[in-house]
Amino acid sequence: MKGKTLATLLLLPFAFFWVAFQLAPLLWIAINSFWSDMNERWGIDNYTDILTSPFYLQAFRLSLDISIWSSIYGLLISLFAGYSLHQLGSGRFQRFLMSFTNMTSNFAGVPLAFAFVILLGMNGCLTLLLRHFGMLEGFKLFSRDGMVLVYTWFQIPLGILLLYPAFDGLRKDWEESAALLGASRWRYWWHIGLPILFPALLGTFVILLANALGAYATIYALTTGNFNVVPVRIAALVSGDISLDPNTGGALAMLLVFIMALITVVQQYLVRRSYLNAKSQE
């Protein structure tokens, strides 16, 4: 009991900071999102304005479009990269690659935007080189496809770090037993490998989606706030670039929280269903 009491006391500072910097701001935003400065009353006016505005609906559509596709691409690339790293074993080269992946997972924001402008901007070195050979015609870094490319880039290291431990759940003798029974490699992965990795894949996808939906610094540095996505709109409303309306910004943030909560609930349901199906097959 003394050990548990001491551990509880040591956790109190962390609990205080969690309440002060996460729970309290979230509650403040949630409460004030129901106050309308224009009408000077409590209600759902801010939410009504957002859900009936083509401009804000476009922001949600673009945010979800870029986030979903970049998460899918990042997940697929991370799946193959994580499996390849796992097959390398625990040698020096594998440790170097994992350290490099861990370092690049923090390479985002303004430095990443600057790097992409140098490489693939209108006069970027790769852009000029590829166009010299008749490639990359029509590609624009500051378009929707360019944003998906940039988002996918910073999704890959995070996806590798999240998926890599999941491959420890695959035992080598399962693949050997499947091969002895006449199963091809494709059938092994379809019926054994991927179902076992399914919870990790789904969980990683949700984290990548949240990472992309909340990204702000990279897209702002690339487009100086001219690309209509939800984080940019929230920042514009809070900072007063166009009009100062933090309560509408809070409503946008709460809708983003609701979307992520809904996606997480669906993910938990699918993981639980997958687990129950696996138990029933045993």
PDB file of C-alpha atoms in Angstrom:
ATOM      1  CA  MET A   1       0.000   0.000   0.000  1.00  0.00           C
ATOM      2  CA  LYS A   2       2.863   2.377   0.751  1.00  0.00           C
ATOM      3  CA  GLY A   3       4.268   1.779  -2.716  1.00  0.00           C
ATOM      4  CA  LYS A   4       0.889   2.466  -4.341  1.00  0.00           C
ATOM      5  CA  THR A   5       0.422   5.620  -2.279  1.00  0.00           C
ATOM      6  CA  LEU A   6       3.870   6.879  -3.267  1.00  0.00           C
ATOM      7  CA  ALA A   7       3.203   6.099  -6.919  1.00  0.00           C
ATOM      8  CA  THR A   8      -0.125   7.972  -6.741  1.00  0.00           C
ATOM      9  CA  LEU A   9       1.542  11.008  -5.165  1.00  0.00           C
ATOM     10  CA  LEU A  10       4.215  11.022  -7.878  1.00  0.00           C
ATOM     11  CA  LEU A  11       1.489  11.012 -10.540  1.00  0.00           C
ATOM     12  CA  LEU A  12      -0.277  14.050  -9.080  1.00  0.00           C
ATOM     13  CA  PRO A  13       1.972  16.630 -10.868  1.00  0.00           C
ATOM     14  CA  PHE A  14       1.323  14.911 -14.198  1.00  0.00           C
ATOM     15  CA  ALA A  15      -2.412  14.830 -13.459  1.00  0.00           C
ATOM     16  CA  PHE A  16      -2.332  18.550 -12.641  1.00  0.00           C
ATOM     17  CA  PHE A  17      -0.623  19.440 -15.931  1.00  0.00           C
ATOM     18  CA  TRP A  18      -3.014  17.171 -17.853  1.00  0.00           C
ATOM     19  CA  VAL A  19      -6.027  18.923 -16.339  1.00  0.00           C
ATOM     20  CA  ALA A  20      -4.512  22.394 -16.735  1.00  0.00           C
ATOM     21  CA  PHE A  21      -3.255  22.082 -20.313  1.00  0.00           C
ATOM     22  CA  GLN A  22      -5.585  19.497 -21.892  1.00  0.00           C
ATOM     23  CA  LEU A  23      -8.876  19.018 -20.067  1.00  0.00           C
ATOM     24  CA  ALA A  24      -9.492  22.627 -18.990  1.00  0.00           C
ATOM     25  CA  PRO A  25      -8.814  24.184 -22.460  1.00  0.00           C
ATOM     26  CA  LEU A  26     -11.028  21.546 -24.079  1.00  0.00           C
ATOM     27  CA  LEU A  27     -13.885  22.309 -21.669  1.00  0.00           C
ATOM     28  CA  TRP A  28     -13.402  26.047 -22.207  1.00  0.00           C
ATOM     29  CA  ILE A  29     -13.560  25.633 -25.977  1.00  0.00           C
ATOM     30  CA  ALA A  30     -16.593  23.317 -25.760  1.00  0.00           C
ATOM     31  CA  ILE A  31     -18.545  25.735 -23.541  1.00  0.00           C
ATOM     32  CA  ASN A  32     -17.692  28.896 -25.437  1.00  0.00           C
ATOM     33  CA  SER A  33     -18.421  27.292 -28.802  1.00  0.00           C
ATOM     34  CA  PHE A  34     -22.118  27.718 -27.904  1.00  0.00           C
ATOM     35  CA  TRP A  35     -21.790  31.490 -27.430  1.00  0.00           C
ATOM     36  CA  SER A  36     -22.478  33.600 -30.519  1.00  0.00           C
ATOM     37  CA  ASP A  37     -20.767  37.007 -30.566  1.00  0.00           C
ATOM     38  CA  MET A  38     -22.898  38.130 -33.483  1.00  0.00           C
ATOM     39  CA  ASN A  39     -26.246  37.330 -31.849  1.00  0.00           C
ATOM     40  CA  GLU A  40     -24.956  37.748 -28.274  1.00  0.00           C
ATOM     41  CA  ARG A  41     -26.692  34.645 -26.948  1.00  0.00           C
ATOM     42  CA  TRP A  42     -26.112  31.017 -26.074  1.00  0.00           C
ATOM     43  CA  GLY A  43     -27.149  28.395 -28.592  1.00  0.00           C
ATOM     44  CA  ILE A  44     -26.037  26.420 -31.610  1.00  0.00           C
ATOM     45  CA  ASP A  45     -25.731  29.421 -33.916  1.00  0.00           C
ATOM     46  CA  ASN A  46     -22.013  28.857 -34.495  1.00  0.00           C
ATOM     47  CA  TYR A  47     -22.590  25.213 -35.448  1.00  0.00           C
ATOM     48  CA  THR A  48     -25.505  26.167 -37.693  1.00  0.00           C
ATOM     49  CA  ASP A  49     -23.380  28.775 -39.483  1.00  0.00           C
ATOM     50  CA  ILE A  50     -20.592  26.246 -40.026  1.00  0.00           C
ATOM     51  CA  LEU A  51     -22.804  23.412 -41.255  1.00  0.00           C
ATOM     52  CA  THR A  52     -24.680  25.693 -43.668  1.00  0.00           C
ATOM     53  CA  SER A  53     -21.600  27.492 -45.004  1.00  0.00           C
ATOM     54  CA  PRO A  54     -20.148  26.136 -48.288  1.00  0.00           C
ATOM     55  CA  PHE A  55     -16.809  27.680 -47.320  1.00  0.00           C
ATOM     56  CA  TYR A  56     -16.483  25.768 -44.026  1.00  0.00           C
ATOM     57  CA  LEU A  57     -17.908  22.576 -45.533  1.00  0.00           C
ATOM     58  CA  GLN A  58     -15.238  22.794 -48.221  1.00  0.00           C
ATOM     59  CA  ALA A  59     -12.619  23.088 -45.467  1.00  0.00           C
ATOM     60  CA  PHE A  60     -13.865  19.871 -43.854  1.00  0.00           C
ATOM     61  CA  ARG A  61     -14.052  18.116 -47.217  1.00  0.00           C
ATOM     62  CA  LEU A  62     -10.494  19.081 -48.157  1.00  0.00           C
ATOM     63  CA  SER A  63      -9.168  18.208 -44.687  1.00  0.00           C
ATOM     64  CA  LEU A  64     -10.761  14.767 -44.759  1.00  0.00           C
ATOM     65  CA  ASP A  65      -9.742  14.179 -48.390  1.00  0.00           C
ATOM     66  CA  ILE A  66      -6.074  15.001 -47.800  1.00  0.00           C
ATOM     67  CA  SER A  67      -5.944  13.259 -44.415  1.00  0.00           C
ATOM     68  CA  ILE A  68      -7.604  10.027 -45.522  1.00  0.00           C
ATOM     69  CA  TRP A  69      -5.544   9.582 -48.697  1.00  0.00           C
ATOM     70  CA  SER A  70      -2.257  10.530 -47.057  1.00  0.00           C
ATOM     71  CA  SER A  71      -3.038   8.102 -44.202  1.00  0.00           C
ATOM     72  CA  ILE A  72      -3.807   5.296 -46.651  1.00  0.00           C
ATOM     73  CA  TYR A  73      -0.627   5.895 -48.656  1.00  0.00           C
ATOM     74  CA  GLY A  74       1.431   6.298 -45.490  1.00  0.00           C
ATOM     75  CA  LEU A  75      -0.025   3.105 -44.012  1.00  0.00           C
ATOM     76  CA  LEU A  76       0.706   1.023 -47.124  1.00  0.00           C
ATOM     77  CA  ILE A  77       4.278   2.279 -47.424  1.00  0.00           C
ATOM     78  CA  SER A  78       4.828   1.853 -43.674  1.00  0.00           C
ATOM     79  CA  LEU A  79       3.514  -1.714 -43.845  1.00  0.00           C
ATOM     80  CA  PHE A  80       6.098  -2.781 -46.416  1.00  0.00           C
ATOM     81  CA  ALA A  81       8.871  -0.708 -44.830  1.00  0.00           C
ATOM     82  CA  GLY A  82       8.129  -2.016 -41.326  1.00  0.00           C
ATOM     83  CA  TYR A  83       8.103  -5.622 -42.542  1.00  0.00           C
ATOM     84  CA  SER A  84      11.402  -5.100 -44.383  1.00  0.00           C
ATOM     85  CA  LEU A  85      12.996  -3.582 -41.269  1.00  0.00           C
ATOM     86  CA  HIS A  86      11.720  -6.463 -39.172  1.00  0.00           C
ATOM     87  CA  GLN A  87      13.231  -8.980 -41.590  1.00  0.00           C
ATOM     88  CA  LEU A  88      16.645  -7.337 -41.176  1.00  0.00           C
ATOM     89  CA  GLY A  89      16.865  -8.619 -37.612  1.00  0.00           C
ATOM     90  CA  SER A  90      18.596  -6.713 -34.838  1.00  0.00           C
ATOM     91  CA  GLY A  91      21.817  -5.821 -36.611  1.00  0.00           C
ATOM     92  CA  ARG A  92      23.629  -2.513 -36.712  1.00  0.00           C
ATOM     93  CA  PHE A  93      22.098  -1.482 -40.025  1.00  0.00           C
ATOM     94  CA  GLN A  94      18.592  -2.130 -38.702  1.00  0.00           C
ATOM     95  CA  ARG A  95      19.268  -0.056 -35.587  1.00  0.00           C
ATOM     96  CA  PHE A  96      20.610   2.759 -37.757  1.00  0.00           C
ATOM     97  CA  LEU A  97      17.477   2.723 -39.912  1.00  0.00           C
ATOM     98  CA  MET A  98      15.214   2.753 -36.846  1.00  0.00           C
ATOM     99  CA  SER A  99      17.148   5.682 -35.382  1.00  0.00           C
ATOM    100  CA  PHE A 100      16.902   7.507 -38.702  1.00  0.00           C
ATOM    101  CA  THR A 101      13.144   6.816 -38.838  1.00  0.00           C
ATOM    102  CA  ASN A 102      12.733   8.108 -35.300  1.00  0.00           C
ATOM    103  CA  MET A 103      14.602  11.286 -36.247  1.00  0.00           C
ATOM    104  CA  THR A 104      12.631  11.891 -39.447  1.00  0.00           C
ATOM    105  CA  SER A 105       9.327  11.424 -37.593  1.00  0.00           C
ATOM    106  CA  ASN A 106      10.048  14.815 -36.004  1.00  0.00           C
ATOM    107  CA  PHE A 107      10.931  16.451 -39.327  1.00  0.00           C
ATOM    108  CA  ALA A 108       7.728  18.350 -40.020  1.00  0.00           C
ATOM    109  CA  GLY A 109       6.336  21.842 -39.934  1.00  0.00           C
ATOM    110  CA  VAL A 110       8.253  24.747 -41.463  1.00  0.00           C
ATOM    111  CA  PRO A 111      11.522  22.816 -42.156  1.00  0.00           C
ATOM    112  CA  LEU A 112       9.602  20.158 -44.086  1.00  0.00           C
ATOM    113  CA  ALA A 113       7.718  22.789 -46.078  1.00  0.00           C
ATOM    114  CA  PHE A 114      10.971  24.591 -46.909  1.00  0.00           C
ATOM    115  CA  ALA A 115      12.578  21.312 -48.037  1.00  0.00           C
ATOM    116  CA  PHE A 116       9.682  20.521 -50.367  1.00  0.00           C
ATOM    117  CA  VAL A 117       9.738  24.038 -51.843  1.00  0.00           C
ATOM    118  CA  ILE A 118      13.446  23.598 -52.633  1.00  0.00           C
ATOM    119  CA  LEU A 119      12.883  20.161 -54.163  1.00  0.00           C
ATOM    120  CA  LEU A 120       9.447  20.313 -55.814  1.00  0.00           C
ATOM    121  CA  GLY A 121       8.473  23.988 -55.888  1.00  0.00           C
ATOM    122  CA  MET A 122       7.823  25.853 -59.117  1.00  0.00           C
ATOM    123  CA  ASN A 123      11.581  26.214 -59.623  1.00  0.00           C
ATOM    124  CA  GLY A 124      12.711  23.364 -57.384  1.00  0.00           C
ATOM    125  CA  CYS A 125      15.762  21.363 -58.343  1.00  0.00           C
ATOM    126  CA  LEU A 126      13.839  18.093 -58.838  1.00  0.00           C
ATOM    127  CA  THR A 127      11.048  19.910 -60.657  1.00  0.00           C
ATOM    128  CA  LEU A 128      13.437  21.464 -63.184  1.00  0.00           C
ATOM    129  CA  LEU A 129      15.346  18.182 -63.611  1.00  0.00           C
ATOM    130  CA  LEU A 130      12.249  16.046 -64.206  1.00  0.00           C
ATOM    131  CA  ARG A 131      10.680  18.586 -66.541  1.00  0.00           C
ATOM    132  CA  HIS A 132      13.893  18.575 -68.558  1.00  0.00           C
ATOM    133  CA  PHE A 133      13.207  14.883 -69.270  1.00  0.00           C
ATOM    134  CA  GLY A 134       9.531  15.489 -69.989  1.00  0.00           C
ATOM    135  CA  MET A 135       8.248  14.294 -66.628  1.00  0.00           C
ATOM    136  CA  LEU A 136       6.197  15.889 -63.855  1.00  0.00           C
ATOM    137  CA  GLU A 137       4.167  17.981 -66.277  1.00  0.00           C
ATOM    138  CA  GLY A 138       1.145  19.565 -64.647  1.00  0.00           C
ATOM    139  CA  PHE A 139       2.232  18.785 -61.072  1.00  0.00           C
ATOM    140  CA  LYS A 140       1.914  21.672 -58.622  1.00  0.00           C
ATOM    141  CA  LEU A 141       3.231  21.410 -55.079  1.00  0.00           C
ATOM    142  CA  PHE A 142       0.660  23.899 -53.787  1.00  0.00           C
ATOM    143  CA  SER A 143      -2.316  21.926 -55.121  1.00  0.00           C
ATOM    144  CA  ARG A 144      -4.366  19.163 -53.510  1.00  0.00           C
ATOM    145  CA  ASP A 145      -2.043  16.464 -54.915  1.00  0.00           C
ATOM    146  CA  GLY A 146       0.972  18.346 -53.616  1.00  0.00           C
ATOM    147  CA  MET A 147      -0.537  18.526 -50.142  1.00  0.00           C
ATOM    148  CA  VAL A 148      -1.239  14.765 -50.198  1.00  0.00           C
ATOM    149  CA  LEU A 149       2.398  14.147 -51.145  1.00  0.00           C
ATOM    150  CA  VAL A 150       3.723  16.346 -48.330  1.00  0.00           C
ATOM    151  CA  TYR A 151       1.360  14.843 -45.758  1.00  0.00           C
ATOM    152  CA  THR A 152       2.259  11.315 -46.847  1.00  0.00           C
ATOM    153  CA  TRP A 153       5.932  12.116 -46.372  1.00  0.00           C
ATOM    154  CA  PHE A 154       5.591  12.941 -42.676  1.00  0.00           C
ATOM    155  CA  GLN A 155       3.096  10.092 -42.148  1.00  0.00           C
ATOM    156  CA  ILE A 156       5.551   7.377 -43.213  1.00  0.00           C
ATOM    157  CA  PRO A 157       8.086   7.574 -40.311  1.00  0.00           C
ATOM    158  CA  LEU A 158       5.297   7.651 -37.715  1.00  0.00           C
ATOM    159  CA  GLY A 159       3.564   4.704 -39.394  1.00  0.00           C
ATOM    160  CA  ILE A 160       6.787   2.667 -39.396  1.00  0.00           C
ATOM    161  CA  LEU A 161       7.398   3.320 -35.692  1.00  0.00           C
ATOM    162  CA  LEU A 162       3.829   2.281 -34.857  1.00  0.00           C
ATOM    163  CA  LEU A 163       3.693  -0.816 -37.073  1.00  0.00           C
ATOM    164  CA  TYR A 164       7.171  -2.201 -36.490  1.00  0.00           C
ATOM    165  CA  PRO A 165       6.424  -3.821 -33.071  1.00  0.00           C
ATOM    166  CA  ALA A 166       3.288  -5.473 -34.488  1.00  0.00           C
ATOM    167  CA  PHE A 167       5.400  -7.795 -36.662  1.00  0.00           C
ATOM    168  CA  ASP A 168       6.706  -9.455 -33.493  1.00  0.00           C
ATOM    169  CA  GLY A 169       3.265 -11.064 -33.254  1.00  0.00           C
ATOM    170  CA  LEU A 170       3.908 -13.033 -36.452  1.00  0.00           C
ATOM    171  CA  ARG A 171       5.690 -16.290 -35.716  1.00  0.00           C
ATOM    172  CA  LYS A 172       8.015 -17.754 -38.316  1.00  0.00           C
ATOM    173  CA  ASP A 173       6.690 -21.280 -37.823  1.00  0.00           C
ATOM    174  CA  TRP A 174       3.186 -20.178 -38.870  1.00  0.00           C
ATOM    175  CA  GLU A 175       4.474 -19.269 -42.323  1.00  0.00           C
ATOM    176  CA  GLU A 176       6.467 -22.485 -42.523  1.00  0.00           C
ATOM    177  CA  SER A 177       3.436 -24.566 -41.476  1.00  0.00           C
ATOM    178  CA  ALA A 178       1.268 -22.837 -44.070  1.00  0.00           C
ATOM    179  CA  ALA A 179       3.877 -23.529 -46.753  1.00  0.00           C
ATOM    180  CA  LEU A 180       4.042 -27.214 -45.756  1.00  0.00           C
ATOM    181  CA  LEU A 181       0.264 -27.438 -46.081  1.00  0.00           C
ATOM    182  CA  GLY A 182       0.472 -26.062 -49.613  1.00  0.00           C
ATOM    183  CA  ALA A 183      -0.536 -22.464 -48.978  1.00  0.00           C
ATOM    184  CA  SER A 184       1.085 -19.862 -51.174  1.00  0.00           C
ATOM    185  CA  ARG A 185       2.706 -16.782 -49.680  1.00  0.00           C
ATOM    186  CA  TRP A 186      -0.232 -14.681 -50.806  1.00  0.00           C
ATOM    187  CA  ARG A 187      -2.733 -16.989 -49.059  1.00  0.00           C
ATOM    188  CA  TYR A 188      -0.623 -16.957 -45.893  1.00  0.00           C
ATOM    189  CA  TRP A 189      -0.741 -13.178 -45.733  1.00  0.00           C
ATOM    190  CA  TRP A 190      -4.423 -12.977 -46.655  1.00  0.00           C
ATOM    191  CA  HIS A 191      -5.649 -15.593 -44.171  1.00  0.00           C
ATOM    192  CA  ILE A 192      -3.062 -15.378 -41.364  1.00  0.00           C
ATOM    193  CA  GLY A 193      -0.695 -12.403 -41.551  1.00  0.00           C
ATOM    194  CA  LEU A 194      -3.080  -9.548 -42.303  1.00  0.00           C
ATOM    195  CA  PRO A 195      -5.860 -10.704 -39.895  1.00  0.00           C
ATOM    196  CA  ILE A 196      -3.298 -10.802 -37.077  1.00  0.00           C
ATOM    197  CA  LEU A 197      -1.983  -7.360 -38.042  1.00  0.00           C
ATOM    198  CA  PHE A 198      -5.480  -5.935 -38.574  1.00  0.00           C
ATOM    199  CA  PRO A 199      -5.870  -4.301 -35.118  1.00  0.00           C
ATOM    200  CA  ALA A 200      -2.426  -2.695 -35.413  1.00  0.00           C
ATOM    201  CA  LEU A 201      -3.142  -1.534 -38.971  1.00  0.00           C
ATOM    202  CA  LEU A 202      -6.466  -0.025 -37.980  1.00  0.00           C
ATOM    203  CA  GLY A 203      -5.031   1.653 -34.895  1.00  0.00           C
ATOM    204  CA  THR A 204      -2.126   3.061 -36.890  1.00  0.00           C
ATOM    205  CA  PHE A 205      -4.514   4.388 -39.538  1.00  0.00           C
ATOM    206  CA  VAL A 206      -6.556   6.236 -36.897  1.00  0.00           C
ATOM    207  CA  ILE A 207      -3.403   7.811 -35.406  1.00  0.00           C
ATOM    208  CA  LEU A 208      -2.156   8.837 -38.854  1.00  0.00           C
ATOM    209  CA  LEU A 209      -5.566  10.309 -39.633  1.00  0.00           C
ATOM    210  CA  ALA A 210      -5.541  12.328 -36.413  1.00  0.00           C
ATOM    211  CA  ASN A 211      -1.984  13.436 -37.152  1.00  0.00           C
ATOM    212  CA  ALA A 212      -3.010  14.699 -40.588  1.00  0.00           C
ATOM    213  CA  LEU A 213      -6.281  16.319 -39.502  1.00  0.00           C
ATOM    214  CA  GLY A 214      -4.490  18.386 -36.888  1.00  0.00           C
ATOM    215  CA  ALA A 215      -1.481  19.366 -39.021  1.00  0.00           C
ATOM    216  CA  TYR A 216      -1.148  23.132 -39.311  1.00  0.00           C
ATOM    217  CA  ALA A 217       2.443  24.401 -39.524  1.00  0.00           C
ATOM    218  CA  THR A 218       3.406  22.536 -42.708  1.00  0.00           C
ATOM    219  CA  ILE A 219       0.396  23.518 -44.795  1.00  0.00           C
ATOM    220  CA  TYR A 220       0.449  27.092 -43.494  1.00  0.00           C
ATOM    221  CA  ALA A 221       4.135  27.473 -44.329  1.00  0.00           C
ATOM    222  CA  LEU A 222       3.546  26.093 -47.830  1.00  0.00           C
ATOM    223  CA  THR A 223       0.452  28.121 -48.694  1.00  0.00           C
ATOM    224  CA  THR A 224       0.630  31.040 -46.197  1.00  0.00           C
ATOM    225  CA  GLY A 225      -2.890  30.193 -45.084  1.00  0.00           C
ATOM    226  CA  ASN A 226      -4.472  30.252 -48.563  1.00  0.00           C
ATOM    227  CA  PHE A 227      -5.390  26.543 -48.575  1.00  0.00           C
ATOM    228  CA  ASN A 228      -8.844  25.984 -47.116  1.00  0.00           C
ATOM    229  CA  VAL A 229      -8.474  23.295 -44.452  1.00  0.00           C
ATOM    230  CA  VAL A 230      -9.942  23.247 -40.950  1.00  0.00           C
ATOM    231  CA  PRO A 231      -6.758  23.955 -38.894  1.00  0.00           C
ATOM    232  CA  VAL A 232      -6.013  27.011 -41.064  1.00  0.00           C
ATOM    233  CA  ARG A 233      -9.588  28.266 -40.656  1.00  0.00           C
ATOM    234  CA  ILE A 234      -9.420  27.813 -36.870  1.00  0.00           C
ATOM    235  CA  ALA A 235      -6.149  29.727 -36.700  1.00  0.00           C
ATOM    236  CA  ALA A 236      -7.561  32.541 -38.873  1.00  0.00           C
ATOM    237  CA  LEU A 237     -10.608  32.913 -36.624  1.00  0.00           C
ATOM    238  CA  VAL A 238      -8.562  32.873 -33.423  1.00  0.00           C
ATOM    239  CA  SER A 239      -5.804  35.228 -34.608  1.00  0.00           C
ATOM    240  CA  GLY A 240      -8.201  37.591 -36.368  1.00  0.00           C
ATOM    241  CA  ASP A 241      -6.534  37.518 -39.794  1.00  0.00           C
ATOM    242  CA  ILE A 242      -9.917  38.049 -41.448  1.00  0.00           C
ATOM    243  CA  SER A 243     -12.329  38.477 -38.538  1.00  0.00           C
ATOM    244  CA  LEU A 244     -11.800  37.739 -34.854  1.00  0.00           C
ATOM    245  CA  ASP A 245     -14.300  35.066 -33.826  1.00  0.00           C
ATOM    246  CA  PRO A 246     -12.697  32.532 -31.444  1.00  0.00           C
ATOM    247  CA  ASN A 247     -16.057  31.011 -30.539  1.00  0.00           C
ATOM    248  CA  THR A 248     -16.717  29.944 -34.133  1.00  0.00           C
ATOM    249  CA  GLY A 249     -13.155  28.644 -34.180  1.00  0.00           C
ATOM    250  CA  GLY A 250     -13.994  26.659 -31.051  1.00  0.00           C
ATOM    251  CA  ALA A 251     -17.051  25.206 -32.797  1.00  0.00           C
ATOM    252  CA  LEU A 252     -14.844  24.151 -35.726  1.00  0.00           C
ATOM    253  CA  ALA A 253     -12.449  22.519 -33.272  1.00  0.00           C
ATOM    254  CA  MET A 254     -15.265  20.657 -31.508  1.00  0.00           C
ATOM    255  CA  LEU A 255     -16.584  19.358 -34.845  1.00  0.00           C
ATOM    256  CA  LEU A 256     -13.073  18.111 -35.591  1.00  0.00           C
ATOM    257  CA  VAL A 257     -12.990  16.421 -32.167  1.00  0.00           C
ATOM    258  CA  PHE A 258     -16.390  14.853 -32.896  1.00  0.00           C
ATOM    259  CA  ILE A 259     -15.161  13.459 -36.227  1.00  0.00           C
ATOM    260  CA  MET A 260     -12.091  11.927 -34.568  1.00  0.00           C
ATOM    261  CA  ALA A 261     -14.199  10.512 -31.719  1.00  0.00           C
ATOM    262  CA  LEU A 262     -16.568   8.921 -34.235  1.00  0.00           C
ATOM    263  CA  ILE A 263     -13.666   7.405 -36.184  1.00  0.00           C
ATOM    264  CA  THR A 264     -12.150   6.075 -32.944  1.00  0.00           C
ATOM    265  CA  VAL A 265     -15.450   4.473 -31.890  1.00  0.00           C
ATOM    266  CA  VAL A 266     -15.730   2.740 -35.275  1.00  0.00           C
ATOM    267  CA  GLN A 267     -12.104   1.603 -34.989  1.00  0.00           C
ATOM    268  CA  GLN A 268     -12.678   0.147 -31.506  1.00  0.00           C
ATOM    269  CA  TYR A 269     -15.786  -1.668 -32.739  1.00  0.00           C
ATOM    270  CA  LEU A 270     -13.957  -3.199 -35.702  1.00  0.00           C
ATOM    271  CA  VAL A 271     -11.008  -4.244 -33.518  1.00  0.00           C
ATOM    272  CA  ARG A 272     -13.327  -5.847 -30.958  1.00  0.00           C
ATOM    273  CA  ARG A 273     -15.228  -7.636 -33.725  1.00  0.00           C
ATOM    274  CA  SER A 274     -11.961  -8.876 -35.237  1.00  0.00           C
ATOM    275  CA  TYR A 275     -10.827 -10.133 -31.815  1.00  0.00           C
ATOM    276  CA  LEU A 276     -14.120 -11.965 -31.207  1.00  0.00           C
ATOM    277  CA  ASN A 277     -13.974 -13.572 -34.662  1.00  0.00           C
ATOM    278  CA  ALA A 278     -10.424 -14.756 -33.963  1.00  0.00           C
ATOM    279  CA  LYS A 279     -11.492 -16.222 -30.620  1.00  0.00           C
ATOM    280  CA  SER A 280     -14.460 -18.004 -32.174  1.00  0.00           C
ATOM    281  CA  GLN A 281     -12.233 -19.576 -34.834  1.00  0.00           C
ATOM    282  CA  GLU A 282      -9.930 -20.936 -32.126  1.00  0.00           C
TER     283      GLU A 282
END
